[in-house]
Amino acid sequence: MKKLSNCVPGFAHGTTGGKGGEFYVVTDPIDNATDPKPRTLLHADLIVTSDKTINARVANMEICNGAGITVQFVKNVIIHHNIPTKGGKIKDGENHHGLRGASDGDGVSLFRDTNISFDHLSHHHCADGLIDAIQGSTVATVSNCHFTDHNDVMLFRASDSYSADKKMQDIVGLNHFGKGLVERMLRCRFGFIHVINNDYNHWFLYAIGGTSHPTNISQGNRYLCETPSGLRR
């Protein structure tokens, strides 16, 4: 698993994840959000700290029927191979727990993070976005993922007034956007986005959109839409 850090493509190349840490295997479903026992699961959104790799290649793992994954104020995270929930006290560091607000139902939420890699994920049927990266989150790569059955797929930068996002740079590449998708594949503000070698098979409103003067480079993508021609963009 630690070799995954050698495979990160795009701007996030060099992201180390948990390469220098211990293996952590969940073996017990008992939950205590403020003082979790080692190797247990959480009912609320999973707070990911810096220098971590989440690897699901060895099992058919689903994160479902609860909050998704929250990555905030951290760096060097690799996530490899939802619905709104109530907030509460959740441990978000080795020596700290705090009161979390209610989850809005994002599959994965990034907030002021750097060097993040999403690879070989399948996302569908979340309550809000499948992937949201906001408030200065940068150097992110979304690659080799499969997206289906969702309205707002991917949002990079959420505010027209947060001008610090102008320096952000991300890559979306080698992904399959499949049946049941409506829009935001992706939707971005500011920054630089390289959209490369993706397969866009279905959308209802639009595939790629942007406001607040982003630089979107679309290269080597396939666009094949079955919706009425008046709705294609």
Short mmCIF file of C-alpha atoms in Angstrom, two decimals:
data_model
loop_
_atom_site.label_atom_id
_atom_site.label_comp_id
_atom_site.label_asym_id
_atom_site.label_seq_id
_atom_site.Cartn_x
_atom_site.Cartn_y
_atom_site.Cartn_z
CA MET A 1 0.00 0.00 0.00
CA LYS A 2 2.85 2.41 0.76
CA LYS A 3 3.92 2.17 -2.87
CA LEU A 4 0.77 4.10 -3.86
CA SER A 5 2.67 7.32 -3.17
CA ASN A 6 4.86 6.49 -6.17
CA CYS A 7 1.85 6.37 -8.52
CA VAL A 8 0.14 9.75 -8.00
CA PRO A 9 -0.28 11.54 -11.37
CA GLY A 10 -0.79 15.20 -12.18
CA PHE A 11 -0.26 18.20 -9.93
CA ALA A 12 -0.49 16.00 -6.84
CA HIS A 13 2.54 13.97 -7.94
CA GLY A 14 4.83 13.66 -4.94
CA THR A 15 1.98 13.31 -2.45
CA THR A 16 3.23 10.86 0.17
CA GLY A 17 0.05 9.94 2.05
CA GLY A 18 0.75 7.51 4.87
CA LYS A 19 3.99 6.20 3.39
CA GLY A 20 5.91 6.77 6.62
CA GLY A 21 3.20 5.58 9.01
CA GLU A 22 1.77 2.36 10.40
CA PHE A 23 -0.89 0.17 8.80
CA TYR A 24 -4.32 0.63 10.42
CA VAL A 25 -6.96 -2.04 9.79
CA VAL A 26 -10.57 -1.63 10.99
CA THR A 27 -11.61 -4.72 12.98
CA ASP A 28 -14.37 -3.45 15.30
CA PRO A 29 -17.61 -1.57 14.40
CA ILE A 30 -18.05 -0.12 17.94
CA ASP A 31 -18.24 3.67 17.73
CA ASN A 32 -17.11 6.51 20.02
CA ALA A 33 -16.71 9.72 18.02
CA THR A 34 -14.86 11.73 20.71
CA ASP A 35 -12.55 8.99 21.97
CA PRO A 36 -12.53 6.20 19.39
CA LYS A 37 -10.93 2.90 20.26
CA PRO A 38 -8.15 1.81 17.90
CA ARG A 39 -9.40 0.06 14.76
CA THR A 40 -13.06 1.09 15.04
CA LEU A 41 -15.51 2.76 12.66
CA LEU A 42 -17.17 6.18 12.96
CA HIS A 43 -20.83 7.06 12.42
CA ALA A 44 -20.18 10.69 11.51
CA ASP A 45 -18.05 12.25 8.80
CA LEU A 46 -14.58 10.76 8.77
CA ILE A 47 -12.01 13.46 9.57
CA VAL A 48 -8.76 12.69 7.75
CA THR A 49 -5.54 14.17 9.15
CA SER A 50 -2.30 14.84 7.28
CA ASP A 51 -0.04 12.16 5.81
CA LYS A 52 -2.66 9.44 5.37
CA THR A 53 -3.54 6.85 2.73
CA ILE A 54 -7.01 5.25 2.63
CA ASN A 55 -6.76 2.02 0.65
CA ALA A 56 -9.75 -0.17 -0.26
CA ARG A 57 -8.14 -2.38 -2.89
CA VAL A 58 -8.12 -5.52 -0.72
CA ALA A 59 -11.88 -5.55 -0.03
CA ASN A 60 -15.23 -4.43 -1.39
CA MET A 61 -15.49 -1.40 0.89
CA GLU A 62 -18.39 1.04 0.77
CA ILE A 63 -18.76 4.33 2.63
CA CYS A 64 -22.53 4.67 2.66
CA ASN A 65 -25.68 5.48 4.67
CA GLY A 66 -23.86 8.15 6.64
CA ALA A 67 -21.54 11.12 6.25
CA GLY A 68 -18.65 11.02 3.82
CA ILE A 69 -14.98 11.92 4.17
CA THR A 70 -13.85 15.37 5.33
CA VAL A 71 -10.31 16.57 4.65
CA GLN A 72 -9.56 20.02 6.08
CA PHE A 73 -6.45 22.08 6.88
CA VAL A 74 -4.18 19.13 6.03
CA LYS A 75 -1.73 17.92 3.38
CA ASN A 76 -0.45 14.70 1.81
CA VAL A 77 -3.57 12.51 1.67
CA ILE A 78 -4.17 9.65 -0.77
CA ILE A 79 -7.64 8.08 -1.07
CA HIS A 80 -7.34 5.04 -3.29
CA HIS A 81 -9.41 2.40 -4.79
CA ASN A 82 -23.84 9.87 1.27
CA ILE A 83 -26.37 11.40 3.02
CA PRO A 84 -26.70 14.42 5.41
CA THR A 85 -26.01 13.46 9.03
CA LYS A 86 -26.18 15.17 12.38
CA GLY A 87 -23.13 16.87 13.85
CA GLY A 88 -21.65 16.33 17.28
CA LYS A 89 -18.34 16.04 19.08
CA ILE A 90 -15.78 14.27 16.93
CA LYS A 91 -12.09 13.65 17.50
CA ASP A 92 -10.17 15.37 14.68
CA GLY A 93 -6.61 15.01 15.93
CA GLU A 94 -4.49 13.05 18.37
CA ASN A 95 -5.20 15.43 21.25
CA HIS A 96 -8.27 17.35 20.15
CA HIS A 97 -11.98 16.83 19.64
CA GLY A 98 -14.47 19.50 18.74
CA LEU A 99 -18.09 20.17 17.90
CA ARG A 100 -18.83 19.49 14.24
CA GLY A 101 -21.80 20.92 12.42
CA ALA A 102 -24.12 18.75 10.40
CA SER A 103 -22.68 17.16 7.27
CA ASP A 104 -24.14 18.47 4.03
CA GLY A 105 -23.85 15.12 2.32
CA ASP A 106 -20.70 15.50 0.21
CA GLY A 107 -19.01 12.24 -0.69
CA VAL A 108 -15.60 13.84 -0.12
CA SER A 109 -15.13 17.40 1.12
CA LEU A 110 -11.81 19.28 0.93
CA PHE A 111 -11.26 22.51 2.89
CA ARG A 112 -7.90 24.33 2.64
CA ASP A 113 -5.92 21.21 1.82
CA THR A 114 -2.87 20.58 -0.35
CA ASN A 115 -1.43 17.56 -2.15
CA ILE A 116 -4.53 15.37 -2.29
CA SER A 117 -4.99 12.37 -4.59
CA PHE A 118 -8.27 10.58 -5.35
CA ASP A 119 -7.68 7.44 -7.39
CA HIS A 120 -9.82 4.46 -8.43
CA LEU A 121 -12.98 5.58 -6.58
CA SER A 122 -16.62 4.87 -7.48
CA HIS A 123 -19.01 7.66 -6.48
CA HIS A 124 -22.79 7.88 -6.77
CA HIS A 125 -25.97 8.96 -4.94
CA CYS A 126 -24.65 11.50 -2.43
CA ALA A 127 -26.95 14.19 -1.07
CA ASP A 128 -24.78 17.15 -2.11
CA GLY A 129 -21.62 16.89 -4.22
CA LEU A 130 -19.58 13.80 -4.95
CA ILE A 131 -16.33 15.76 -4.51
CA ASP A 132 -16.13 19.36 -3.23
CA ALA A 133 -12.77 21.18 -2.98
CA ILE A 134 -13.06 24.70 -1.55
CA GLN A 135 -11.34 27.52 0.34
CA GLY A 136 -7.83 27.22 -1.01
CA SER A 137 -7.68 23.47 -1.59
CA THR A 138 -5.03 22.94 -4.25
CA VAL A 139 -2.62 20.49 -5.88
CA ALA A 140 -5.37 17.88 -6.11
CA THR A 141 -5.61 15.03 -8.61
CA VAL A 142 -8.83 13.13 -9.37
CA SER A 143 -7.93 10.13 -11.51
CA ASN A 144 -9.26 6.73 -12.62
CA CYS A 145 -12.65 7.29 -10.93
CA HIS A 146 -16.16 6.23 -11.95
CA PHE A 147 -19.05 8.65 -11.39
CA THR A 148 -22.75 7.79 -11.91
CA ASP A 149 -26.30 8.70 -10.79
CA HIS A 150 -25.83 12.15 -9.33
CA ASN A 151 -26.81 15.78 -9.94
CA ASP A 152 -23.87 18.01 -8.87
CA VAL A 153 -20.79 15.87 -9.46
CA MET A 154 -17.70 17.92 -8.68
CA LEU A 155 -17.16 21.49 -7.42
CA PHE A 156 -13.75 23.15 -7.24
CA ARG A 157 -13.99 26.50 -5.42
CA ALA A 158 -17.36 27.60 -4.07
CA SER A 159 -17.22 31.39 -3.75
CA ASP A 160 -16.82 34.15 -6.33
CA SER A 161 -15.43 36.40 -3.58
CA TYR A 162 -12.63 34.12 -2.32
CA SER A 163 -9.91 35.49 -4.60
CA ALA A 164 -7.14 33.47 -2.90
CA ASP A 165 -8.34 30.59 -5.07
CA LYS A 166 -6.77 32.28 -8.11
CA LYS A 167 -3.50 30.42 -7.52
CA MET A 168 -5.10 26.98 -7.19
CA GLN A 169 -4.19 24.20 -9.63
CA ASP A 170 -5.75 20.76 -10.02
CA ILE A 171 -6.07 17.94 -12.53
CA VAL A 172 -9.06 15.74 -13.43
CA GLY A 173 -7.91 12.89 -15.63
CA LEU A 174 -8.60 9.34 -16.77
CA ASN A 175 -12.10 9.28 -15.25
CA HIS A 176 -15.37 7.82 -16.53
CA PHE A 177 -18.49 9.97 -16.19
CA GLY A 178 -21.37 7.56 -16.69
CA LYS A 179 -25.14 7.24 -16.58
CA GLY A 180 -27.45 9.40 -14.50
CA LEU A 181 -25.21 12.49 -14.21
CA VAL A 182 -26.68 15.97 -14.62
CA GLU A 183 -23.97 18.65 -14.33
CA ARG A 184 -20.66 19.80 -12.77
CA MET A 185 -18.21 17.34 -14.28
CA LEU A 186 -16.52 19.62 -13.19
CA ARG A 187 -17.65 23.12 -12.12
CA CYS A 188 -14.87 25.50 -11.06
CA ARG A 189 -14.02 29.06 -10.11
CA PHE A 190 -10.64 30.75 -10.50
CA GLY A 191 -7.43 28.74 -10.67
CA PHE A 192 -6.02 26.37 -13.27
CA ILE A 193 -7.66 23.05 -14.11
CA HIS A 194 -6.29 20.44 -16.51
CA VAL A 195 -9.08 18.15 -17.70
CA ILE A 196 -7.41 15.32 -19.60
CA ASN A 197 -8.33 11.93 -21.08
CA ASN A 198 -11.76 11.64 -19.46
CA ASP A 199 -14.72 9.75 -20.91
CA TYR A 200 -17.93 11.79 -20.73
CA ASN A 201 -20.73 9.39 -21.67
CA HIS A 202 -23.81 11.06 -20.18
CA TRP A 203 -24.93 14.43 -18.89
CA PHE A 204 -28.21 16.31 -18.85
CA LEU A 205 -27.32 20.03 -18.51
CA TYR A 206 -23.58 20.40 -19.10
CA ALA A 207 -20.29 18.58 -18.59
CA ILE A 208 -17.67 21.25 -17.74
CA GLY A 209 -18.45 24.74 -16.46
CA GLY A 210 -16.66 27.66 -14.87
CA THR A 211 -17.05 31.23 -13.60
CA SER A 212 -14.75 33.90 -12.13
CA HIS A 213 -12.18 33.47 -14.91
CA PRO A 214 -10.77 29.99 -14.38
CA THR A 215 -8.31 28.50 -16.86
CA ASN A 216 -9.70 25.15 -18.01
CA ILE A 217 -7.63 23.12 -20.44
CA SER A 218 -9.65 20.28 -21.98
CA GLN A 219 -7.32 17.80 -23.65
CA GLY A 220 -7.95 14.35 -25.09
CA ASN A 221 -11.46 13.98 -23.64
CA ARG A 222 -14.34 12.10 -25.28
CA TYR A 223 -17.76 13.76 -25.14
CA LEU A 224 -20.71 11.55 -26.11
CA CYS A 225 -24.09 12.75 -24.87
CA GLU A 226 -27.48 11.10 -25.42
CA THR A 227 -29.62 13.99 -24.11
CA PRO A 228 -31.59 16.17 -26.58
CA SER A 229 -29.33 18.43 -28.63
CA GLY A 230 -30.89 21.58 -27.16
CA LEU A 231 -29.51 20.69 -23.75
CA ARG A 232 -25.97 19.85 -24.83
CA ARG A 233 -23.16 22.20 -23.95
#
